[in-house]
Amino acid sequence: MILRKISKRIFTSIYSPPRDPKFSNLLNSDMSFFESILPPHQIVKDNLEGFNTDFIGVFIGKSSLVLKPNTVNQVQDIITYCAKRKLAICPQGGNTGLVGGSVPVHDEIVLSLSNMNKLVEINESEGTVLCEAGVILEQLNSQCEEKGYIFPIDLGAKGSCFVGGNASTCAAGNRLLRYGSLHANILGLEIVTGKGEILDNLSSFRKDNTGYDLKHIFIGSEGTLGVITKLLINLPPKPKSEQLVYLGVNSFENVLKILKKSKEILGEIISAFEFQDRFSVEASIQHIQGVHDPFDAPYPFYVLIETRGSNAEHDSAKMDLLLESIIGNEAENGILPQDKRQSNDLWKLREVIMEAVAKPGYCFMYDISLKHENYYDIVEKVRNLIGEKALTVGWGHVGDGNLHLSITVPDRHDVEDIHGKLENFLFSYLKECHGSISAEHGIGLQKRNKLSISRSPAEIQFMRRIKNAFDPEGIMNPYKLFPDN
Amino acid sequence: MILRKISKRIFTSIYSPPRDPKFSNLLNSDMSFFESILPPHQIVKDNLEGFNTDFIGVFIGKSSLVLKPNTVNQVQDIITYCAKRKLAICPQGGNTGLVGGSVPVHDEIVLSLSNMNKLVEINESEGTVLCEAGVILEQLNSQCEEKGYIFPIDLGAKGSCFVGGNASTCAAGNRLLRYGSLHANILGLEIVTGKGEILDNLSSFRKDNTGYDLKHIFIGSEGTLGVITKLLINLPPKPKSEQLVYLGVNSFENVLKILKKSKEILGEIISAFEFQDRFSVEASIQHIQGVHDPFDAPYPFYVLIETRGSNAEHDSAKMDLLLESIIGNEAENGILPQDKRQSNDLWKLREVIMEAVAKPGYCFMYDISLKHENYYDIVEKVRNLIGEKALTVGWGHVGDGNLHLSITVPDRHDVEDIHGKLENFLFSYLKECHGSISAEHGIGLQKRNKLSISRSPAEIQFMRRIKNAFDPEGIMNPYKLFPDN
């Protein structure tokens, strides 16, 4: 899936900071060093477009070197050398990030984890997996499923994202409601810091109160402190029963009422509560092949509820209770799919939105967290502000307060004007209602100068202290996460 | 509950490091400063035994001053002044810790959170609670229950421990299996660092990827980085149905088989899986009034399983399925209590063990995490090693790998000899099998010089870096957590 790139020049000119002169330029002697520690096929110097260009095609770096270590010791040798030589590094996993965090900005060396893709062990008795950072999420999940477990997170990019990148960005996705965040599920990490030190924190215990729990600082640090090389992760059991229902709803107020009832009646088996507005369904029908209107009539809002449980009979009884309570009341209409294919079609309606809204023009996407009272209010306010010149769409994981908001501008001449209006309004709204400027996508290059909307000067100063403790030369993923001084 | 103290002199002589001369002595001018910022009733100078003595009565400090701030600004003023003057501080919550972490070692000023005990708000729509650090766990839980929620952790000391202390020590308890650790449940913290800076990190979002997640470093840091003053915590819904079963089991192998079947059959409703050996039941019957043998015949092992769910009918059907599968197979006998009183009696059998084993002599207690294959093996090896001169008892949260191991020595003349043997064996066993020297009690004063058994030199060095970033003068809870240099 490659999204449209009509205005990439605008975006890169907005977001690209100047090269930091403190970093050295890559010399022939540096190349000789890398050639002395890595065989030729682990050093890539040509055709680097894929490594330099991000997933949505708007962030494009200028790296001339990609290193692909096979072992933690090779990672250590590379980082130790780069720290000494002040060569900047951009760690890269599956390069599926959406905020420009996973590609170089200037000439940073790309440190790709793609060769470190071994699943070391699934411990069936303890319910844990130990693997390298370059394992692809979907493949790992399949291997866990063969042993009766699942990986605790699931997200759209699962076919190409790496679990190391998931940890570095604290990726969340659809099922946080049921299994919790990666802070709740990662038991241990192996990390190489920006000083080239190896931190082996691979404890497999769910209870281990032996000093500061260092791994949490690296979860979500976006490669700015070091590189995650190995992970030990708690695995929930594979559900024996899965159900899905797709609802048409007349008001956002009723969406929230359905959420409340679902938590009450479905209780411990609810695993996803996804929301989308009519605009997102229309965009998907129009731009994505094979997507059809789910109901005969349109509804302003749609809700997808998923359950995952251990007993099909009990789970279906709970779902019946919920539907009896809401259909004809808070929900206008509902589909209970009869087979896997129908389920997939309904999930598809939810999963293709990002692709659909990016097709008809230049697309601004926001990934924010809001309290329920502000959740859809912000979408309506943006729609009123921008008007007919753009398509404003809202959808997301309403069960955990995470809204995806997209504004698609068909005419490129309107892009700059709308961008200015949007950012003015959005960030002051978020500041006012104490929303988060990034729910799950992270800060990266895109949002670094907005960080102070969600974080206080004291918090940012504390983050800098931590950065300085683990990456004193500042070589790890520069120009990302931190605002300009 | 005060445990027996026959050998406290031995313990304190073993664990007490010399006073660090870098700290200043308390002067009259210091007292004048504190009197200028706090009213008289917030300054305690007399009858400090309760503040100086820990819960089990073996760790006894010599503080001559207790300060009881009412507000975060008072906490800030105190710490800022102490950092400037190099006066050491021991933050104190409910003082229920078991590793000497919550009492002063020498003349540290005790900073008691007891006055900061306001429940600020339970947000019923979002399912969160905002409260000050000095709120008592049990009281907070009751107030959450009135709104249809529960506090996510539950532990023996709930009647006196403070939630701020729970966060500082990453307290866990019985229901981690169901609700996860405090890292999974704390959404935000307000902290005053050892430099006197306020860190307001009270975000209420379940997804908030905006830079390093600083709160996690403070969870479990045992007051060595600063003082937690306020907490924002995720609340699970109050279960509509609770069940309990108590089983007699013939082998530890069968205990593990029952655990596996329980996870399979009870699935998402299992909330506790507790284990105790016959020795623990005998000690409880002998030393605690009102405790009786649960069955007519003795069994070498006992298991208590608790479920918490949203639908009584479904939960009871699942429990029936489990019992049909295990009774007469992996379990020899079982009790399904018919009312709350019977349930409480069975929980009591599990909860009084610590009190019971401490009665007949000097008691060494260990709180460790082990893989299943080592879990009871270590208890049997200790029993063989120490023999008849002590009572060796094992119990714990086997569902999450956490073992409590106690060795009670009736004759005080044997204490020193047994202590030497025990520590030699135990810590080398733990090192060999990569166990954790502290599952949930923490490091405190007691285990600081054993930290290197569970943590590498690199990890300890990284912890020191973090300590230095937030408490550069080292005034916060000195002599705790970190080993001697």
GROMACS .gro file of C-alpha atoms in nm, chain A residues 291-441:
model
  151
  291VAL     CA    1  -1.578  -0.244  -0.049
  292HIS     CA    2  -1.957  -0.215  -0.036
  293ASP     CA    3  -2.206  -0.029   0.178
  294PRO     CA    4  -2.267  -0.257   0.476
  295PHE     CA    5  -2.637  -0.171   0.511
  296ASP     CA    6  -2.916  -0.079   0.268
  297ALA     CA    7  -2.946   0.263   0.427
  298PRO     CA    8  -2.666   0.496   0.540
  299TYR     CA    9  -2.605   0.573   0.910
  300PRO     CA   10  -2.403   0.866   1.042
  301PHE     CA   11  -2.189   0.636   1.257
  302TYR     CA   12  -2.075   0.275   1.260
  303VAL     CA   13  -1.939   0.059   1.539
  304LEU     CA   14  -1.748  -0.268   1.513
  305ILE     CA   15  -1.733  -0.476   1.830
  306GLU     CA   16  -1.511  -0.781   1.859
  307THR     CA   17  -1.501  -1.038   2.138
  308ARG     CA   18  -1.240  -1.302   2.209
  309GLY     CA   19  -1.311  -1.560   2.474
  310SER     CA   20  -1.254  -1.912   2.594
  311ASN     CA   21  -1.606  -2.052   2.558
  312ALA     CA   22  -1.808  -2.006   2.237
  313GLU     CA   23  -2.142  -2.082   2.399
  314HIS     CA   24  -2.094  -1.828   2.678
  315ASP     CA   25  -1.954  -1.567   2.441
  316SER     CA   26  -2.245  -1.596   2.203
  317ALA     CA   27  -2.494  -1.577   2.491
  318LYS     CA   28  -2.327  -1.254   2.607
  319MET     CA   29  -2.341  -1.111   2.256
  320ASP     CA   30  -2.711  -1.200   2.229
  321LEU     CA   31  -2.777  -1.018   2.556
  322LEU     CA   32  -2.599  -0.710   2.426
  323LEU     CA   33  -2.781  -0.710   2.093
  324GLU     CA   34  -3.119  -0.759   2.259
  325SER     CA   35  -3.044  -0.458   2.472
  326ILE     CA   36  -2.922  -0.218   2.201
  327ILE     CA   37  -3.081  -0.306   1.865
  328GLY     CA   38  -3.375  -0.075   1.811
  329ASN     CA   39  -3.252   0.140   2.099
  330GLU     CA   40  -2.899   0.283   2.079
  331ALA     CA   41  -2.823   0.094   1.755
  332GLU     CA   42  -3.037   0.128   1.442
  333ASN     CA   43  -2.917  -0.183   1.266
  334GLY     CA   44  -2.662  -0.461   1.303
  335ILE     CA   45  -2.480  -0.737   1.115
  336LEU     CA   46  -2.363  -1.052   1.290
  337PRO     CA   47  -2.140  -1.219   1.032
  338GLN     CA   48  -2.200  -1.587   0.973
  339ASP     CA   49  -1.851  -1.686   0.866
  340LYS     CA   50  -1.487  -1.581   0.856
  341ARG     CA   51  -1.521  -1.424   0.513
  342GLN     CA   52  -1.803  -1.195   0.627
  343SER     CA   53  -1.603  -1.103   0.937
  344ASN     CA   54  -1.302  -1.016   0.727
  345ASP     CA   55  -1.516  -0.798   0.501
  346LEU     CA   56  -1.639  -0.603   0.801
  347TRP     CA   57  -1.291  -0.564   0.947
  348LYS     CA   58  -1.181  -0.453   0.601
  349LEU     CA   59  -1.434  -0.167   0.610
  350ARG     CA   60  -1.251  -0.042   0.917
  351GLU     CA   61  -0.896  -0.118   0.800
  352VAL     CA   62  -0.899   0.039   0.453
  353ILE     CA   63  -0.998   0.386   0.569
  354MET     CA   64  -0.643   0.520   0.581
  355GLU     CA   65  -0.580   0.407   0.226
  356ALA     CA   66  -0.918   0.535   0.107
  357VAL     CA   67  -0.892   0.888   0.247
  358ALA     CA   68  -0.541   0.929   0.104
  359LYS     CA   69  -0.653   0.864  -0.254
  360PRO     CA   70  -0.854   1.173  -0.354
  361GLY     CA   71  -0.586   1.430  -0.273
  362TYR     CA   72  -0.329   1.542  -0.024
  363CYS     CA   73  -0.412   1.393   0.310
  364PHE     CA   74  -0.335   1.529   0.659
  365MET     CA   75  -0.366   1.258   0.920
  366TYR     CA   76  -0.382   1.299   1.295
  367ASP     CA   77  -0.368   1.032   1.559
  368ILE     CA   78  -0.480   1.176   1.890
  369SER     CA   79  -0.626   1.079   2.227
  370LEU     CA   80  -0.924   1.261   2.371
  371LYS     CA   81  -1.174   1.226   2.649
  372HIS     CA   82  -1.511   1.099   2.538
  373GLU     CA   83  -1.673   1.444   2.561
  374ASN     CA   84  -1.424   1.581   2.305
  375TYR     CA   85  -1.384   1.272   2.089
  376TYR     CA   86  -1.616   1.350   1.797
  377ASP     CA   87  -1.660   1.717   1.877
  378ILE     CA   88  -1.314   1.784   1.734
  379VAL     CA   89  -1.404   1.613   1.403
  380GLU     CA   90  -1.716   1.826   1.362
  381LYS     CA   91  -1.531   2.144   1.452
  382VAL     CA   92  -1.261   2.070   1.192
  383ARG     CA   93  -1.527   1.991   0.931
  384ASN     CA   94  -1.696   2.325   0.998
  385LEU     CA   95  -1.366   2.509   0.992
  386ILE     CA   96  -1.235   2.367   0.664
  387GLY     CA   97  -1.569   2.331   0.489
  388GLU     CA   98  -1.620   2.199   0.136
  389LYS     CA   99  -1.260   2.230   0.026
  390ALA     CA  100  -1.161   1.911   0.205
  391LEU     CA  101  -1.301   1.578   0.314
  392THR     CA  102  -1.287   1.550   0.695
  393VAL     CA  103  -1.314   1.197   0.831
  394GLY     CA  104  -1.305   1.055   1.185
  395TRP     CA  105  -1.257   0.698   1.297
  396GLY     CA  106  -1.063   0.509   1.561
  397HIS     CA  107  -1.034   0.298   1.872
  398VAL     CA  108  -1.302   0.479   2.071
  399GLY     CA  109  -1.275   0.208   2.338
  400ASP     CA  110  -0.943   0.355   2.444
  401GLY     CA  111  -0.991   0.721   2.352
  402ASN     CA  112  -0.781   0.707   2.034
  403LEU     CA  113  -0.916   0.907   1.737
  404HIS     CA  114  -0.782   0.903   1.383
  405LEU     CA  115  -0.871   1.221   1.204
  406SER     CA  116  -0.796   1.281   0.837
  407ILE     CA  117  -0.844   1.587   0.618
  408THR     CA  118  -0.808   1.524   0.245
  409VAL     CA  119  -0.753   1.822   0.016
  410PRO     CA  120  -0.821   1.747  -0.353
  411ASP     CA  121  -0.684   2.074  -0.495
  412ARG     CA  122  -0.313   2.114  -0.421
  413HIS     CA  123  -0.348   2.493  -0.430
  414ASP     CA  124  -0.554   2.474  -0.111
  415VAL     CA  125  -0.306   2.260   0.078
  416GLU     CA  126  -0.091   2.525   0.240
  417ASP     CA  127  -0.383   2.743   0.348
  418ILE     CA  128  -0.574   2.450   0.497
  419HIS     CA  129  -0.261   2.318   0.667
  420GLY     CA  130  -0.214   2.648   0.848
  421LYS     CA  131  -0.578   2.670   0.957
  422LEU     CA  132  -0.580   2.309   1.068
  423GLU     CA  133  -0.274   2.319   1.284
  424ASN     CA  134  -0.376   2.645   1.448
  425PHE     CA  135  -0.712   2.510   1.544
  426LEU     CA  136  -0.621   2.150   1.624
  427PHE     CA  137  -0.329   2.207   1.853
  428SER     CA  138  -0.498   2.482   2.051
  429TYR     CA  139  -0.806   2.259   2.090
  430LEU     CA  140  -0.586   1.971   2.210
  431LYS     CA  141  -0.400   2.193   2.452
  432GLU     CA  142  -0.724   2.328   2.593
  433CYS     CA  143  -0.884   1.988   2.653
  434HIS     CA  144  -0.557   1.819   2.763
  435GLY     CA  145  -0.566   1.581   2.468
  436SER     CA  146  -0.266   1.387   2.345
  437ILE     CA  147  -0.107   1.490   2.014
  438SER     CA  148  -0.007   1.131   1.957
  439ALA     CA  149  -0.205   0.831   2.072
  440GLU     CA  150  -0.011   0.554   1.901
  441HIS     CA  151   0.189   0.683   1.602
   0.00000   0.00000   0.00000
